[in-house]
PDB file of C-alpha atoms and ligand atoms in Angstrom:
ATOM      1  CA  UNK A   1       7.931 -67.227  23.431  1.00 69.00           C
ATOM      2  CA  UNK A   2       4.631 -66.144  21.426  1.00 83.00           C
ATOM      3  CA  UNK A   3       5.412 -65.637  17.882  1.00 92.00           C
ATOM      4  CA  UNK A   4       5.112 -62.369  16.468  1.00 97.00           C
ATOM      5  CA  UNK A   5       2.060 -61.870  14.692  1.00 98.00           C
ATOM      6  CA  UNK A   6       2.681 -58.909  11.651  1.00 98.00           C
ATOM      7  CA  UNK A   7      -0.969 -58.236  10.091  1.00 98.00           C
ATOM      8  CA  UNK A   8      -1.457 -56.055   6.922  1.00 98.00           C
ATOM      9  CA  UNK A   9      -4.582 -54.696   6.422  1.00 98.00           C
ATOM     10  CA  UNK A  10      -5.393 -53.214   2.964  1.00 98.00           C
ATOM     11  CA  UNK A  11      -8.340 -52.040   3.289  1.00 98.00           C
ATOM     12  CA  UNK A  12      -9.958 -50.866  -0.282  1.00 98.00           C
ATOM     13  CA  UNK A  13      -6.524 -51.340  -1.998  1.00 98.00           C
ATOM     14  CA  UNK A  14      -4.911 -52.153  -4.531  1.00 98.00           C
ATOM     15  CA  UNK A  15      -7.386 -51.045  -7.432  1.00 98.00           C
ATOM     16  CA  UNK A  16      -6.450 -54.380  -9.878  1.00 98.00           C
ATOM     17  CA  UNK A  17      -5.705 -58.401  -9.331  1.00 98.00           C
ATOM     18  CA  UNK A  18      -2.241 -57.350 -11.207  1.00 98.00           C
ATOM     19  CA  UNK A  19      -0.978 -54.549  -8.482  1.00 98.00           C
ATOM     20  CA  UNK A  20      -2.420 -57.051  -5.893  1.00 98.00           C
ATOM     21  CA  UNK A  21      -0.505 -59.839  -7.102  1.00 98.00           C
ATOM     22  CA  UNK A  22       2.680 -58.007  -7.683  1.00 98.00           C
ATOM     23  CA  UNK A  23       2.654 -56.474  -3.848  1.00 98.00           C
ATOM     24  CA  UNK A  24       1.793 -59.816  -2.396  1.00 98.00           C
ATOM     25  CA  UNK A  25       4.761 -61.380  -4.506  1.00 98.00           C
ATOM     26  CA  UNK A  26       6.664 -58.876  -2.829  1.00 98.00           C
ATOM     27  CA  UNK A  27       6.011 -59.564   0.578  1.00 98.00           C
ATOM     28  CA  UNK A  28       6.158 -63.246   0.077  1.00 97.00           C
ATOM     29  CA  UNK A  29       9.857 -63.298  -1.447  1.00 96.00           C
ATOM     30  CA  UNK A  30      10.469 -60.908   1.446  1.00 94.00           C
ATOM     31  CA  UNK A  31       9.424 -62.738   4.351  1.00 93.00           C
ATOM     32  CA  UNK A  32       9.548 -66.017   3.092  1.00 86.00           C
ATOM     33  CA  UNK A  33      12.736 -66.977   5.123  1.00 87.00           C
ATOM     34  CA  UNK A  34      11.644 -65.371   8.476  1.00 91.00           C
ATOM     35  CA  UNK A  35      10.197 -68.379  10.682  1.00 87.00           C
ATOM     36  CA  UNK A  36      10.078 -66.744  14.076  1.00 90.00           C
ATOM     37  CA  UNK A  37       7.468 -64.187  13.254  1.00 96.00           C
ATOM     38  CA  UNK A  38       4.123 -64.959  10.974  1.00 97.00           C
ATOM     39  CA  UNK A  39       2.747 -62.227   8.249  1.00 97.00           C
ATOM     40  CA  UNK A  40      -1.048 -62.308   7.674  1.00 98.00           C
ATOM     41  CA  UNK A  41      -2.504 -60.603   4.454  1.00 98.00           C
ATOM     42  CA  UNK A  42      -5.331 -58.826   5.144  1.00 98.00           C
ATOM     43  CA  UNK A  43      -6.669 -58.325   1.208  1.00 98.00           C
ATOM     44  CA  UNK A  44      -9.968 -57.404  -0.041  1.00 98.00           C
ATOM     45  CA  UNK A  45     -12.330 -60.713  -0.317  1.00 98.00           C
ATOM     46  CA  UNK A  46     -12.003 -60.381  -4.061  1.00 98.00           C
ATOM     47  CA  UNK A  47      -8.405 -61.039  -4.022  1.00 98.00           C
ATOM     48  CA  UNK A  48      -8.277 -63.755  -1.052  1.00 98.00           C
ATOM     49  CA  UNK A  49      -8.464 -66.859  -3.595  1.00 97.00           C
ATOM     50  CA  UNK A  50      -5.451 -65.890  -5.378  1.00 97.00           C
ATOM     51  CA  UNK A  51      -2.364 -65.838  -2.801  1.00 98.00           C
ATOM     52  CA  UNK A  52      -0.667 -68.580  -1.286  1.00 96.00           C
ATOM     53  CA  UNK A  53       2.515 -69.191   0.661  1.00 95.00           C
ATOM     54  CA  UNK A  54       1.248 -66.675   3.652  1.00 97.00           C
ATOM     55  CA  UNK A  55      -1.799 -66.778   6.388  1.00 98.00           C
ATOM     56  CA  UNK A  56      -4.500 -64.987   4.958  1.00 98.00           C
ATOM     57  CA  UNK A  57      -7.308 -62.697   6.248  1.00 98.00           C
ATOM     58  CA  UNK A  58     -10.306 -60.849   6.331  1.00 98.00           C
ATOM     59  CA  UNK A  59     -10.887 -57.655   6.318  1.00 98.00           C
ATOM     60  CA  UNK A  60     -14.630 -58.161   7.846  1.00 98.00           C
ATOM     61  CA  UNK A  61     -17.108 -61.313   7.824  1.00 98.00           C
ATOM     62  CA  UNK A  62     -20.731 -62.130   7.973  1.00 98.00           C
ATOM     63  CA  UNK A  63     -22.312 -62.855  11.415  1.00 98.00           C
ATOM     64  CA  UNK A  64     -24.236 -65.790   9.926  1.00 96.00           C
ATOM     65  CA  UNK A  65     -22.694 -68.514   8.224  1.00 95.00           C
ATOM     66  CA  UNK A  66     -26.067 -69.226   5.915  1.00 94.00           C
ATOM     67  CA  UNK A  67     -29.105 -67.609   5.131  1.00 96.00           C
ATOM     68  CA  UNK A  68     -31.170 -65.320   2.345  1.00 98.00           C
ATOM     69  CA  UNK A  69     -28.162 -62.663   3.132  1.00 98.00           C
ATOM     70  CA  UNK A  70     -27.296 -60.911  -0.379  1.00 98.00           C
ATOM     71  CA  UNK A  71     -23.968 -59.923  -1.072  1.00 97.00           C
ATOM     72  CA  UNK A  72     -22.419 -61.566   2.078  1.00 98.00           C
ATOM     73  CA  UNK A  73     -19.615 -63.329   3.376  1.00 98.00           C
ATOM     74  CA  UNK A  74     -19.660 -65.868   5.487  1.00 98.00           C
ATOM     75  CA  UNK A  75     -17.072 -66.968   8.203  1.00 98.00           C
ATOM     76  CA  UNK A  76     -17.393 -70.768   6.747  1.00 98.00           C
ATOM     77  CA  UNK A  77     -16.893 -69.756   3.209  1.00 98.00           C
ATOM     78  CA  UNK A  78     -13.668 -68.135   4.346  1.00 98.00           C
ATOM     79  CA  UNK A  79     -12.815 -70.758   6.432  1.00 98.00           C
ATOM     80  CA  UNK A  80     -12.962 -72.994   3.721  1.00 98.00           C
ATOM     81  CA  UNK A  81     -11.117 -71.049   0.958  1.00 98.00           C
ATOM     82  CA  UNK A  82      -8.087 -71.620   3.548  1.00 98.00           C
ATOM     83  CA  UNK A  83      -8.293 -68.282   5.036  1.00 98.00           C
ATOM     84  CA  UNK A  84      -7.135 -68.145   9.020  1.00 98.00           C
ATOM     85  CA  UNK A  85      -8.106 -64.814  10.226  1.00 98.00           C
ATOM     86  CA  UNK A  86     -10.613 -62.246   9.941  1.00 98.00           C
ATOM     87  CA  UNK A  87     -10.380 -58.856  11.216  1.00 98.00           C
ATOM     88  CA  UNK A  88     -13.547 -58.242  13.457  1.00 98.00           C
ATOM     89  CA  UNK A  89     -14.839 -54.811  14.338  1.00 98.00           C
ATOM     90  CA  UNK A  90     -12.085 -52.344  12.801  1.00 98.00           C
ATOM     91  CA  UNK A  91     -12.958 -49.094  13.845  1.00 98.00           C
ATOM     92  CA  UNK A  92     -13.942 -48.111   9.896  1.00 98.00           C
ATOM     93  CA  UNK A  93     -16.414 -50.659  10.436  1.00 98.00           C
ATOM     94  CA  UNK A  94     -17.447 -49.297  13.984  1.00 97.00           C
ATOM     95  CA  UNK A  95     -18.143 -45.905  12.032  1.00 96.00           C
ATOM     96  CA  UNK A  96     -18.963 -46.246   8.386  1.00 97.00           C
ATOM     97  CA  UNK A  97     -21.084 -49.177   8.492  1.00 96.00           C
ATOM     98  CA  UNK A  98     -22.719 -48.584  12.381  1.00 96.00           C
ATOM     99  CA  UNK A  99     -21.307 -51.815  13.636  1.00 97.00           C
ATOM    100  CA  UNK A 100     -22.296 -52.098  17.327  1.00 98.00           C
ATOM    101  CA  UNK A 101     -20.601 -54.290  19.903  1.00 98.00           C
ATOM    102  CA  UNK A 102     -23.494 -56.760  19.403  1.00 98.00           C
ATOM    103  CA  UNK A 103     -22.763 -57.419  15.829  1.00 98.00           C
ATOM    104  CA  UNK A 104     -19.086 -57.649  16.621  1.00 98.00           C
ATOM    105  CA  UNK A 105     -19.978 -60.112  19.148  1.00 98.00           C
ATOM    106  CA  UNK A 106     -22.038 -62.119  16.994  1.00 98.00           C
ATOM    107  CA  UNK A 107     -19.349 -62.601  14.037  1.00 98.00           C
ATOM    108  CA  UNK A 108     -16.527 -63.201  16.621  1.00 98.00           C
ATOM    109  CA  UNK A 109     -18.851 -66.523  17.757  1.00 98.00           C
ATOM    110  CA  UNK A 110     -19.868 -67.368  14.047  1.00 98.00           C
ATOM    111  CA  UNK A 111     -16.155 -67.294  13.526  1.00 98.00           C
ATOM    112  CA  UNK A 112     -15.101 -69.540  16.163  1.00 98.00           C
ATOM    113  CA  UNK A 113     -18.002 -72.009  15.322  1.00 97.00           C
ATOM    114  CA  UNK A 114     -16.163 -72.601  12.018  1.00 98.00           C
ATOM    115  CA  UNK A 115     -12.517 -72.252  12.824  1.00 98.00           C
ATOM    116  CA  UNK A 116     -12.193 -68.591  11.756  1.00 98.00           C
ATOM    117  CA  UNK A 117      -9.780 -66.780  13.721  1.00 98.00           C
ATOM    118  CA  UNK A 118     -10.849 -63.504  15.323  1.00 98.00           C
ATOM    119  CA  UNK A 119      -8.748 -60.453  15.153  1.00 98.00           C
ATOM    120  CA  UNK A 120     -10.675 -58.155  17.548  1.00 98.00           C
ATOM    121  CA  UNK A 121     -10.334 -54.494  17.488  1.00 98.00           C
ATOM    122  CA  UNK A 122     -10.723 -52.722  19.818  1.00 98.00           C
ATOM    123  CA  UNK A 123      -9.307 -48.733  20.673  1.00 98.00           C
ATOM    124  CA  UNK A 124     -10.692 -45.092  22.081  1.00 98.00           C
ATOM    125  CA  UNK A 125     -11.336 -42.377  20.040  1.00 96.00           C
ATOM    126  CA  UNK A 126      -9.834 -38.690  21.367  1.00 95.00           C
ATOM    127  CA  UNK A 127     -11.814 -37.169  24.405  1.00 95.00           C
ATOM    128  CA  UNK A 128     -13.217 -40.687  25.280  1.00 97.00           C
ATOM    129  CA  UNK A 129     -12.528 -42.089  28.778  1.00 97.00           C
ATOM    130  CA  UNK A 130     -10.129 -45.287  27.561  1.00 97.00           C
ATOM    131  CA  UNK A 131     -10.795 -47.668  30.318  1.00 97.00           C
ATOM    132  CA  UNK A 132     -14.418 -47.308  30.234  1.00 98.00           C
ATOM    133  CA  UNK A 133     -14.189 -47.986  26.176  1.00 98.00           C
ATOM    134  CA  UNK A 134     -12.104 -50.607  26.424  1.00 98.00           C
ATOM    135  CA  UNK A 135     -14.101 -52.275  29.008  1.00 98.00           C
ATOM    136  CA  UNK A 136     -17.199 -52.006  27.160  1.00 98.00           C
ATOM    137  CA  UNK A 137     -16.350 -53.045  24.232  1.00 98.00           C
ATOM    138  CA  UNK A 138     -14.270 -56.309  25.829  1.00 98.00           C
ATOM    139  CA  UNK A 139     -17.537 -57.316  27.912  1.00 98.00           C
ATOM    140  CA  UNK A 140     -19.636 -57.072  24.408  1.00 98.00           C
ATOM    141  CA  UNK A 141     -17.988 -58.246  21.939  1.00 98.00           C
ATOM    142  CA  UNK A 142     -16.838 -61.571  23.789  1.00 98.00           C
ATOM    143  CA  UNK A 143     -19.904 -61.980  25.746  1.00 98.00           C
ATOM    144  CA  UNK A 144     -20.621 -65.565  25.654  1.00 98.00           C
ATOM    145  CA  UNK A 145     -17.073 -66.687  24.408  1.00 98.00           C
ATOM    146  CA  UNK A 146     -15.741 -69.738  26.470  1.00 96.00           C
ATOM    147  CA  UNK A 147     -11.729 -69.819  27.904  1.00 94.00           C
ATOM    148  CA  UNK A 148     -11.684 -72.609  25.598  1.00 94.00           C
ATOM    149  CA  UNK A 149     -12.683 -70.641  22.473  1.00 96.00           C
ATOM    150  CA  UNK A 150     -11.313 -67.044  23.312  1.00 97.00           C
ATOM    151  CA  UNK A 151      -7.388 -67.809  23.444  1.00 93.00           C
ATOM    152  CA  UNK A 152      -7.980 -68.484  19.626  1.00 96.00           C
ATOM    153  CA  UNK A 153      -8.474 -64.454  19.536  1.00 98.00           C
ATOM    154  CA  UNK A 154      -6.085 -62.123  18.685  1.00 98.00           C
ATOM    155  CA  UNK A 155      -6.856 -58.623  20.494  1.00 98.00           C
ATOM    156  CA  UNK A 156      -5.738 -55.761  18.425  1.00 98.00           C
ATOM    157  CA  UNK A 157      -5.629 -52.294  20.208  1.00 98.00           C
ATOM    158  CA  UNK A 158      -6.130 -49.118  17.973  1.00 98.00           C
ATOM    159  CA  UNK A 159      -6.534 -45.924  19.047  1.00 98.00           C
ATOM    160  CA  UNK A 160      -8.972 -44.746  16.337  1.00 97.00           C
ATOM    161  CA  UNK A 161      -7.470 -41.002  16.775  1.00 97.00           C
ATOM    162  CA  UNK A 162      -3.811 -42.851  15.916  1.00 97.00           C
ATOM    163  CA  UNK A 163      -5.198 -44.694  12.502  1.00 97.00           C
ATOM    164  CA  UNK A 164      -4.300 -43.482   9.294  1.00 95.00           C
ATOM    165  CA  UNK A 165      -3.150 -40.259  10.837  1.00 96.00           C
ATOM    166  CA  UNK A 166       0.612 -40.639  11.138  1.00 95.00           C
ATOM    167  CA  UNK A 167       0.349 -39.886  14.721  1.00 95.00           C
ATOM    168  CA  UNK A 168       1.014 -43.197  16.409  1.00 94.00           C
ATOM    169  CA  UNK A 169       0.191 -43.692  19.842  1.00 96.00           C
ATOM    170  CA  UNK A 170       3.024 -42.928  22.418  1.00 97.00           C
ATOM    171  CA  UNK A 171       5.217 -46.302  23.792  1.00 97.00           C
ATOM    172  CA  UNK A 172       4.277 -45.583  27.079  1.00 97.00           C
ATOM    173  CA  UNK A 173       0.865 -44.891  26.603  1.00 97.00           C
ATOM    174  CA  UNK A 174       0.488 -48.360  24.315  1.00 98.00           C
ATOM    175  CA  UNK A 175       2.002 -50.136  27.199  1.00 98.00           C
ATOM    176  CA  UNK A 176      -0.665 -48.969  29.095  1.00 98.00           C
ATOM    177  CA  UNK A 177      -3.309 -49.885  27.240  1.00 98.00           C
ATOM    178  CA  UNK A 178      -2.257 -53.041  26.989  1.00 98.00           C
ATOM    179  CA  UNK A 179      -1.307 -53.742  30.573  1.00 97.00           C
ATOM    180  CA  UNK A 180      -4.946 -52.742  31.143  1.00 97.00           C
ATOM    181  CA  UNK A 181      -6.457 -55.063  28.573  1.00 98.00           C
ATOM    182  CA  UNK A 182      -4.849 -57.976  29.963  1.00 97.00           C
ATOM    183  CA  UNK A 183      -5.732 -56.923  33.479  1.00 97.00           C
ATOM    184  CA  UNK A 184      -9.578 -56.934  31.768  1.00 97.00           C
ATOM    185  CA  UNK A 185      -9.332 -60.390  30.524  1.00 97.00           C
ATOM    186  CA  UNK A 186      -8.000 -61.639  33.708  1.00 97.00           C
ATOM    187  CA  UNK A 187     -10.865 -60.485  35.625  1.00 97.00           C
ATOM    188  CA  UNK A 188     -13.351 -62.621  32.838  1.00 97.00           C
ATOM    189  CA  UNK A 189     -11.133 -65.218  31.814  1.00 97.00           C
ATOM    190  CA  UNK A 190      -8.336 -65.795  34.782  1.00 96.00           C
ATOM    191  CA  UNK A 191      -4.384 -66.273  34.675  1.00 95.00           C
ATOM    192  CA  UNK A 192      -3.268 -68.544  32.113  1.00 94.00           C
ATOM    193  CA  UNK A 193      -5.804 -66.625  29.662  1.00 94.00           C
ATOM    194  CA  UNK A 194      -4.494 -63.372  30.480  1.00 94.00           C
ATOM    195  CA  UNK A 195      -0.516 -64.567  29.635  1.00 93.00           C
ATOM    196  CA  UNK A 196      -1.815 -66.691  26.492  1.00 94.00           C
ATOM    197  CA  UNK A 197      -4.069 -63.918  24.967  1.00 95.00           C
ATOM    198  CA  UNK A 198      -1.589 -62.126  22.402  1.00 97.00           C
ATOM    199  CA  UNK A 199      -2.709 -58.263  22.361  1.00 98.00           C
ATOM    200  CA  UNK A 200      -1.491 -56.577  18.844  1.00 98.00           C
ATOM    201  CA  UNK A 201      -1.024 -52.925  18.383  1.00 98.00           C
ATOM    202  CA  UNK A 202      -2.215 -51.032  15.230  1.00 98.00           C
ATOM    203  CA  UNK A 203      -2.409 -47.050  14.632  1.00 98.00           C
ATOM    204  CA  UNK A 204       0.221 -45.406  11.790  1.00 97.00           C
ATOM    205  CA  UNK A 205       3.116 -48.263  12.416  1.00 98.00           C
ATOM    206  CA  UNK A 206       5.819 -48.076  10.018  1.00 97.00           C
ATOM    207  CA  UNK A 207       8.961 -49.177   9.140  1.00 97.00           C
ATOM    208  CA  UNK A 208      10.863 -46.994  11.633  1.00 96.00           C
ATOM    209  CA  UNK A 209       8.471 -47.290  14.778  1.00 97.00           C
ATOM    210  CA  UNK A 210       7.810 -50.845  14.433  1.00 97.00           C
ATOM    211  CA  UNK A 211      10.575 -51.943  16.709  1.00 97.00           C
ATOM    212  CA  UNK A 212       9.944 -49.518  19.491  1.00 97.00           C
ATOM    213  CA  UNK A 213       5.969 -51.218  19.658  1.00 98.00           C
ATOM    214  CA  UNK A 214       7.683 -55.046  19.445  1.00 97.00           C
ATOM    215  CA  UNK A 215       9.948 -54.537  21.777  1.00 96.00           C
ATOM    216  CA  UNK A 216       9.273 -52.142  24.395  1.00 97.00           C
ATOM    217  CA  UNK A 217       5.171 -52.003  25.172  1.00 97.00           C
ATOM    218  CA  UNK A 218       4.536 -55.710  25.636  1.00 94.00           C
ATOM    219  CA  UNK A 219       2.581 -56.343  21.810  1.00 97.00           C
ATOM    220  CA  UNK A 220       2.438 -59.668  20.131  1.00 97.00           C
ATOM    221  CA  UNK A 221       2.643 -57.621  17.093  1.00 98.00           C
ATOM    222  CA  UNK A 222       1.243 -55.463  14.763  1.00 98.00           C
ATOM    223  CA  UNK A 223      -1.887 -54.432  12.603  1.00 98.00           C
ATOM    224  CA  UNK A 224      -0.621 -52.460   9.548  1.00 98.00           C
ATOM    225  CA  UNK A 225      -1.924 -50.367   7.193  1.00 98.00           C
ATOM    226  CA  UNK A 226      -1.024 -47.780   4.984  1.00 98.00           C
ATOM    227  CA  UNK A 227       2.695 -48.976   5.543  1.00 98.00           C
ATOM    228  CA  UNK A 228       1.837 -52.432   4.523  1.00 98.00           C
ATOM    229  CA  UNK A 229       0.908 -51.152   0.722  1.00 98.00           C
ATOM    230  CA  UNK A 230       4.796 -50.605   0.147  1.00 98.00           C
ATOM    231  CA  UNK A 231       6.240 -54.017   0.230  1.00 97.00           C
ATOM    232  CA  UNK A 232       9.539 -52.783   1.101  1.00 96.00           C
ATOM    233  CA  UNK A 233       8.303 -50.755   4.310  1.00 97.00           C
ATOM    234  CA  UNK A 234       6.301 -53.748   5.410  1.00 97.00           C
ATOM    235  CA  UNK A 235       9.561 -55.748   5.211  1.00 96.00           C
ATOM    236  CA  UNK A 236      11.449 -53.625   7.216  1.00 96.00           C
ATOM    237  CA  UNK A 237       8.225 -54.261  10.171  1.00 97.00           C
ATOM    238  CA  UNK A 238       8.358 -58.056   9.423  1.00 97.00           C
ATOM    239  CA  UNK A 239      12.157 -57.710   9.896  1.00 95.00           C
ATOM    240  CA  UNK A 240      12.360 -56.130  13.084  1.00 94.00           C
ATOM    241  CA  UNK A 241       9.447 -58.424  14.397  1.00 94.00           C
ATOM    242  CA  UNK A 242      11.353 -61.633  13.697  1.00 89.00           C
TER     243      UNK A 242
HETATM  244  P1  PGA B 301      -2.695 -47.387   9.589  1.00 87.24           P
HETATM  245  O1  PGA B 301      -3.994 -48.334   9.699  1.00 87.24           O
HETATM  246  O2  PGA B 301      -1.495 -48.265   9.794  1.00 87.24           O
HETATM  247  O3  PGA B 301      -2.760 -46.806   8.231  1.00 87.24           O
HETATM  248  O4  PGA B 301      -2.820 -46.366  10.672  1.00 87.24           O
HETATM  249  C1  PGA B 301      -4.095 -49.301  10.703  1.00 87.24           C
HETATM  250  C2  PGA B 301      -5.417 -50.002  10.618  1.00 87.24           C
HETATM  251  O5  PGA B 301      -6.403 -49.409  10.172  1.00 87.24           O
HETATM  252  O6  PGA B 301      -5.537 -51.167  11.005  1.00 87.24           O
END
């Protein structure tokens, strides 16, 4: 069985190294026993040097890995400060910072060069036709990825209309969505791609919903946010997930 994978994403929190510290201490005594399900920390970059003892992440990442690029990040950089992850085309990014599919696609191969592992998000905003979304934004961003390289990506589905809203997508609905991703990547990357690929569902998960996502839609886990700023809510999700 895949283990669960348990992702906090922080976004532009917490304000000081001290409250960042003390809520990844948290966390860390909290999940420290659980072996059967693995907790990524999603921090902002400044932060990333400081914590060890759990996978790490980025929130974002550069799609070049050297250059005259001010005030970038590169996926090697990351890669070599012992980060494992990097979040790749959250839909904040999609919207505040015009990231198209082609950028996305670019920094999930500049990521894989280097060892950098891809958490790809991907999710329909409200009145948009889902499959045709989904679909698009599958084809782009892993245009040009190799069966070889792309089971190293983690596919997280978010309904953009379900983040940061407290209304989470339905069970049913998620199950969907995921059924139909994996149907996508076994059209472009066959069978064994299709089972291996572990598909992560994000979108106002909390300590009381958590379980119903794990165990009743089919997701390898979870992309939190809000929830995952209050250590002991984020315990109860890495609970139920191990
Ligand atoms: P949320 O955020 O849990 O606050 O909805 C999820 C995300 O943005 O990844």
């Amino acid at each position: 069985m895949k283990k669960k994978l348990i992702v906090a994403n922080w976004k532009l929190n917490p304000t000081s190294q001290r409250e960042a510290e003390r809520l990844f201490e948290s966390i860390r005594k909290g999940v420290e026993k659980i072996k059967n399900a693995e907790t990524v920390i999603c921090p902002p970059f400044i932060y990333l040097l400081l914590f060890n003892g759990l996978s790490l992440g980025a929130q974002d990442v550069f799609c070049e890995n050297e250059g005259a690029f001010t005030g970038e990040i590169s996926p090697e950089m990351l890669k070599n400060a012992g980060v494992k992850y990097a979040i790749i085309g959250h839909s904040e990014r999609r919207k505040h910072f015009k990231e198209t599919d082609e950028i996305i696609n670019k920094k999930i191969k500049k990521s894989l060069n280097v060892g950098l592992k891809p958490i790809f998000c991907i999710g329909e905003n409200t009145g948009e036709n889902k499959t045709v979304v989904l679909e698009n934004q599958i084809e782009k961003g892993l245009e040009g990825v190799s069966a070889k390289d792309f089971v190293k990506i983690i596919i997280a589905y978010e309904p953009v209309w379900a983040i940061g809203t407290g209304h989470n997508c339905s069970i049913d609905a998620t199950m969907g969505s995921i059924l139909l991703i994996k149907k996508m990547i076994l059209r472009l990357y066959g069978k064994k791609s299709a089972s291996a690929v572990r598909v992560i569902y994000g979108g106002s998960v909390d300590g009381e919903n958590a379980g119903l996502y794990l165990k009743e839609t089919g997701a390898d886990g979870l992309l939190v946010g809000s929830a995952s700023l209050n250590a002991e809510e984020f315990m109860k999700i890495v609970m139920v997930a191990s």
